[in-house]
Every structure is written in C-alpha cells, then in structure tokens.
XYZ file of C-alpha atoms in Angstrom:
326
model
C -46.290 -64.297 24.692
C -45.747 -67.449 22.717
C -41.964 -66.057 21.837
C -41.940 -66.961 26.124
C -43.367 -70.426 25.949
C -40.484 -70.929 23.152
C -38.370 -69.766 24.842
C -38.700 -71.470 27.601
C -40.090 -74.845 26.510
C -36.138 -75.203 24.786
C -33.932 -74.219 28.068
C -36.993 -77.231 29.359
C -35.242 -79.781 27.444
C -31.301 -77.714 26.888
C -31.654 -78.647 31.046
C -33.071 -81.966 30.585
C -30.232 -82.785 27.786
C -28.079 -81.283 30.412
C -29.454 -83.542 33.413
C -28.660 -86.258 30.902
C -25.093 -86.114 30.581
C -24.835 -85.295 34.309
C -26.463 -88.320 34.749
C -24.087 -90.547 32.271
C -20.819 -89.208 33.134
C -21.744 -89.541 36.748
C -22.692 -93.194 35.163
C -18.657 -93.497 33.923
C -17.637 -91.774 36.691
C -18.778 -94.860 38.758
C -17.767 -97.271 36.272
C -18.159 -100.018 37.276
C -20.878 -100.410 39.851
C -21.855 -103.560 39.425
C -21.184 -107.260 37.503
C -19.632 -106.850 34.532
C -21.135 -109.345 32.349
C -18.795 -111.148 30.266
C -20.631 -113.710 27.065
C -18.700 -116.079 25.151
C -20.802 -117.269 21.710
C -18.570 -120.765 21.848
C -18.840 -123.644 24.785
C -17.652 -123.814 28.178
C -14.122 -125.190 27.823
C -12.659 -123.901 24.560
C -9.544 -121.966 24.335
C -11.286 -118.722 23.758
C -13.995 -119.615 27.419
C -10.467 -120.695 28.734
C -8.677 -116.915 27.310
C -12.780 -115.192 28.826
C -12.127 -117.481 32.311
C -8.244 -115.680 32.652
C -8.758 -112.552 32.372
C -12.010 -111.541 33.893
C -10.701 -113.429 37.188
C -7.368 -110.819 36.728
C -10.378 -107.697 35.970
C -12.510 -108.581 38.457
C -9.723 -107.679 41.384
C -8.582 -104.597 39.521
C -12.682 -103.729 38.795
C -13.819 -104.136 42.229
C -16.590 -105.858 40.807
C -17.365 -109.367 39.964
C -16.670 -110.527 36.239
C -18.908 -113.285 35.348
C -18.796 -114.881 32.061
C -22.841 -116.423 30.709
C -21.621 -119.024 27.782
C -23.223 -118.550 25.104
C -23.377 -120.993 22.243
C -24.859 -121.546 18.739
C -24.603 -120.538 15.251
C -21.077 -120.269 14.663
C -21.107 -117.723 17.897
C -24.085 -115.301 16.570
C -26.201 -116.314 19.280
C -24.214 -114.826 21.255
C -23.039 -112.128 19.625
C -26.262 -110.761 19.371
C -27.189 -111.557 22.059
C -24.306 -108.626 23.114
C -24.737 -105.839 20.179
C -29.746 -106.211 21.686
C -27.502 -105.122 24.926
C -27.903 -101.568 27.049
C -24.668 -99.953 26.510
C -23.450 -99.454 29.588
C -20.436 -101.669 30.383
C -21.910 -104.380 31.935
C -22.006 -106.571 29.095
C -19.824 -107.504 27.398
C -18.449 -110.169 24.470
C -14.670 -111.885 23.805
C -15.170 -112.617 19.911
C -12.262 -114.912 17.520
C -12.282 -114.006 13.728
C -15.687 -115.844 12.758
C -16.717 -112.794 14.267
C -15.776 -110.734 10.806
C -15.477 -114.466 8.787
C -19.125 -114.615 9.835
C -20.504 -111.397 9.182
C -18.789 -111.369 5.033
C -21.036 -115.206 5.131
C -23.947 -114.467 6.430
C -25.270 -110.403 5.561
C -27.648 -108.901 7.620
C -27.250 -110.817 10.602
C -24.850 -107.926 12.593
C -22.381 -105.170 11.231
C -19.542 -105.928 12.572
C -18.485 -102.094 11.963
C -21.781 -100.523 13.346
C -22.972 -103.102 15.854
C -20.087 -102.408 18.329
C -17.884 -100.133 20.089
C -14.576 -102.030 19.808
C -13.061 -102.168 23.006
C -9.191 -103.667 21.492
C -8.224 -107.025 20.976
C -6.427 -109.704 23.092
C -4.162 -111.675 20.946
C -3.542 -113.909 18.246
C -3.185 -117.962 17.173
C -1.870 -119.366 14.026
C -2.708 -121.834 11.743
C -2.498 -124.870 10.551
C -3.013 -127.185 7.061
C -2.965 -130.760 7.999
C -4.912 -133.930 7.015
C -5.080 -137.822 8.099
C -2.682 -140.362 7.290
C -5.426 -142.268 5.433
C -4.656 -140.138 2.222
C -1.370 -140.404 1.751
C 0.274 -136.834 1.034
C 2.829 -135.368 2.761
C 3.115 -131.723 1.552
C 0.987 -128.864 -0.270
C 2.022 -130.270 -3.704
C 0.606 -133.660 -2.602
C -2.568 -132.478 -1.619
C -2.889 -130.732 -5.152
C -1.799 -133.261 -7.020
C -4.851 -135.495 -5.120
C -7.534 -133.482 -5.677
C -7.124 -132.130 -9.358
C -6.746 -135.960 -10.077
C -10.453 -136.223 -8.224
C -11.580 -133.506 -8.307
C -14.687 -133.662 -5.567
C -14.072 -136.472 -3.910
C -11.435 -135.371 -0.942
C -12.683 -133.114 1.997
C -12.291 -130.319 4.589
C -13.707 -130.553 7.678
C -15.316 -126.329 9.724
C -16.284 -125.473 13.167
C -19.131 -124.334 11.098
C -20.120 -122.034 8.017
C -19.014 -119.369 7.891
C -15.841 -120.214 10.372
C -12.264 -118.947 9.600
C -11.694 -122.899 8.264
C -15.022 -122.614 6.354
C -13.001 -119.361 3.984
C -9.407 -120.050 4.528
C -9.601 -123.685 2.982
C -12.447 -121.606 0.127
C -9.177 -119.800 -0.136
C -7.182 -122.329 -0.386
C -9.076 -123.830 -3.273
C -9.233 -120.420 -5.188
C -5.526 -119.732 -4.827
C -4.628 -123.381 -5.394
C -7.574 -123.976 -8.295
C -9.456 -126.955 -6.461
C -12.321 -128.266 -5.408
C -12.135 -129.667 -1.081
C -15.760 -130.310 -0.413
C -16.691 -128.635 2.920
C -17.849 -130.626 6.059
C -18.633 -128.241 8.427
C -19.486 -129.536 12.393
C -21.276 -127.876 14.964
C -18.310 -127.450 17.258
C -13.810 -127.620 16.745
C -13.863 -130.599 19.292
C -16.079 -132.716 16.744
C -14.526 -131.128 14.175
C -11.005 -131.748 15.289
C -11.512 -135.751 16.353
C -13.179 -135.959 12.215
C -10.117 -135.156 11.370
C -7.652 -137.175 13.363
C -10.014 -140.293 13.939
C -10.132 -140.210 9.760
C -13.358 -139.843 8.813
C -12.593 -135.923 7.025
C -9.373 -135.691 4.954
C -7.814 -132.254 5.602
C -8.532 -128.874 7.680
C -7.101 -125.600 8.898
C -6.468 -126.360 12.552
C -4.885 -124.073 15.461
C -1.561 -124.771 15.529
C -1.809 -125.479 19.360
C -4.010 -128.564 19.289
C -2.572 -129.923 16.100
C 0.907 -130.279 17.968
C -0.022 -133.075 19.842
C -1.964 -135.126 16.699
C 1.067 -134.083 15.182
C 3.423 -135.630 17.472
C 1.750 -139.064 18.011
C 1.672 -139.172 13.967
C -1.896 -138.423 13.971
C -2.297 -136.042 11.921
C 0.239 -135.391 8.906
C 0.951 -131.081 8.658
C 1.556 -129.887 5.354
C 1.913 -125.759 5.984
C 0.930 -123.503 8.108
C -1.499 -120.295 7.008
C -0.133 -117.705 8.609
C 3.052 -115.379 6.140
C 6.158 -116.263 8.287
C 7.231 -119.915 9.469
C 6.073 -120.446 13.436
C 8.276 -121.064 15.927
C 6.263 -124.305 17.436
C 6.780 -125.872 13.398
C 9.866 -123.845 12.124
C 11.004 -126.630 9.224
C 6.971 -126.045 8.483
C 6.619 -123.721 5.654
C 3.956 -121.277 5.016
C 1.184 -121.496 2.833
C 2.916 -118.303 0.737
C 5.465 -120.276 -0.310
C 3.688 -122.902 -2.608
C 1.599 -120.706 -4.817
C -1.530 -118.997 -2.746
C 0.912 -115.223 -1.770
C -0.298 -113.205 1.268
C -2.449 -115.886 2.439
C -2.928 -116.120 5.873
C -6.164 -117.376 8.152
C -5.248 -117.193 11.840
C -7.732 -117.195 14.893
C -7.332 -113.962 16.821
C -9.325 -113.081 19.894
C -11.222 -109.344 20.813
C -12.737 -107.661 23.616
C -16.231 -105.815 22.193
C -19.134 -103.855 24.298
C -22.530 -102.893 22.407
C -22.313 -99.704 19.590
C -23.027 -96.559 22.044
C -21.190 -97.627 25.166
C -18.683 -95.138 26.272
C -15.941 -94.317 25.072
C -14.085 -93.515 27.938
C -15.635 -97.616 29.371
C -14.388 -99.019 26.515
C -10.943 -97.607 27.683
C -10.755 -98.192 30.740
C -11.454 -102.019 29.869
C -8.570 -101.792 27.065
C -5.726 -100.466 29.789
C -7.065 -102.967 32.483
C -6.499 -105.652 29.907
C -3.258 -103.821 28.019
C -1.750 -104.299 31.758
C -2.678 -108.129 32.114
C -1.508 -109.286 29.312
C 1.770 -108.759 31.201
C 1.603 -110.841 33.681
C 3.380 -114.209 33.940
C 0.921 -116.711 35.039
C -1.893 -114.831 32.677
C 1.028 -115.291 29.911
C 1.716 -118.829 30.849
C -2.425 -119.969 30.129
C -2.080 -118.325 27.269
C 1.158 -120.621 25.718
C -0.397 -123.366 27.019
C -3.395 -122.309 25.108
C -1.509 -121.208 22.200
C -2.516 -117.426 21.675
C 0.173 -114.925 21.612
C -1.165 -112.367 23.448
C -1.339 -108.704 21.168
C -3.319 -106.034 22.300
C -5.194 -103.432 20.354
C -6.764 -100.180 20.972
C -9.805 -99.643 19.439
C -9.424 -97.757 16.979
C -6.242 -100.009 15.481
C -8.825 -103.015 15.931
C -11.579 -101.901 14.567
C -8.764 -101.345 10.801
C -8.123 -104.782 11.271
C -11.818 -105.374 11.549
C -12.960 -103.573 8.780
C -9.997 -105.259 6.421
C -10.715 -108.747 8.210
C -14.819 -107.926 6.815
C -13.679 -106.981 3.166
C -11.238 -109.265 1.870
C -14.122 -112.154 3.596
C -16.685 -110.523 1.921
C -15.357 -110.680 -2.102
C -13.934 -113.757 -1.293
C -17.724 -115.125 -1.065
C -18.615 -112.847 -3.143
C -16.030 -114.011 -5.798
C -16.832 -118.318 -5.461
C -20.882 -117.754 -4.748
C -20.889 -118.966 -0.869
C -23.901 -119.047 -0.318
C -25.530 -120.189 -3.888
C -23.334 -123.951 -3.066
C-alpha cells in the first residue's frame, strides 16, 4: 500500500513537471504575446537611449508587439540594471547596457554579478574613445601630459561620468600605466562631465569619439591620443595610447542587450537574430554612424566571453590600485 502511494505521488510530481514544461514551451512558441519592455539605465537622449529606441522601433515591427523603452537612470546605471535583474525571466523585460555594466560590477562587487544574474542576448555595437585636454593646461600630446603630471603630482584632474564608469577606470589604468596621479572628479552624467572639460573646469577626460569631434574641430579641446589598440578612422593622425608606452591599452564603449538570468535560450536567440538583421539596415546604420557607433553584433556565447574578460581585467585593476579605499 505504502509503495503504491509513493508511486502515485512520484507520478503526480512527474506529470506536474511535464505540464509546467509544456506550458513553458507553449509560452516560448507564442513569444512575444505582449509588449516588451527595454530598460535603459541612463537618461533619455543619451547615445544608448537613441540606439535603443532606433532598434526598438524596428524590433516592434518584426515581433508584432510594442517595444517600450523605459529610462531608469542613476548610480552609474545600477538602478536600471538591478531593476532588470530582478524582473521575471520571461523575455518581456530586457536591458540595454554599456560597458559600465562590467566596470561597475568590478568597482562595486556584490551589487550584481554580470555573469550569473543575466542571460546575454548579444553585443550590438562599439564606439571608440579619445583622451582630450582643455587648452588651458597647455599640453599637446600624451608625452606633454605625463611630463606635466609628474612635475605637478596630484594637481591635474580628470572627469568621469561616475565612480566605476569606463572613463573612471580607464583613467586609473592610465595613471597605473604611466605612473602618474591625475585626480578623479566624477559627474552625475556624461553631459555634465563633457561640459566641465570643454569649459576648463576639469583638465582631461576620456570621451567618446563622436562627442569629442565637434569640440576638437572648434579647438575647445585638444586631442592627445585614442584609447583603442589601433588608430581610429575619425582621427587617423592621432596615435593610440598603446604607442605612447601603454601596450594593449584599450578602453572603448560597447553596447549590449541582456535579459534576466533564466530567460529561455529560444527567446534570447530569437531576439538576437532579429537585432543582427536590424543592424544590417541602411537607415539604422546611418543613425548609428551619427552616434559614432559601429554595428558589431556578437551572439550570446561570444558576448559572455567578452564580459568575463572585461570583468576580470577591471577587477584586477581595482584590487591592484586600491581604488575602493581612495
């Protein structure tokens, strides 16, 4: 009798499990059956916001459901990223991140895990950065900046869009590579940081190339070096920091789409296929070009490898330089 009861209970559990699996499979087959929310952890009008809205409009047409962009700025992107991580893994909440996603996790370990807390959909694009200086400090090259910094330790400063941002950790990598001590001045957003350097309130900054080109042409900013391993076509005459004594120096901006951990692979693969196709469309590429973003779709496995590598290298920098105690 007892054995029959146990067998009956086991059979019931198995049937419930199969039923749940069938329901999940049916939900995946019907996806999407309701609007999709894409969280942007930054302010409306920022480059990543324009990128998301551009892709979202096309994705809506392809998926047959509205794609609603929700701006959740604050705490260097953490507010929006955490909101996405805590959402149901059903494919109806996604988040578009920049590489602050990896740098911030290294600077603030414990807030979220960039690997285990998310199901990657894929990389969308990249943008280069350039080291610029305000003309008031009278430097015209990286060598000038290093000489000035060593002659005046602790007196030069740099702007960032917040602690843990790529601009912050990138300049700390610069300090480490060239054995100087430029002082960090964080700002609440990119617009404020860019304005501070252009106005001369702050000395230098790592700035996205498309943002820096205008002030460079109007001589409001002096370009010193690109932060990529190779020269960039927009500033072909400007050498990389790697050629000035920092081999392998590479600090750019990348953009990627994620879902909460546990989201079905069939859903993330479907979204990635649509986005990879959208990134081939001429009008989309024109908009990205104006933002300085180069389409560079990478599927989930390749992107996961990129995030692991980025998180590891920035964690190493934070530990080696004791950034958290400064």
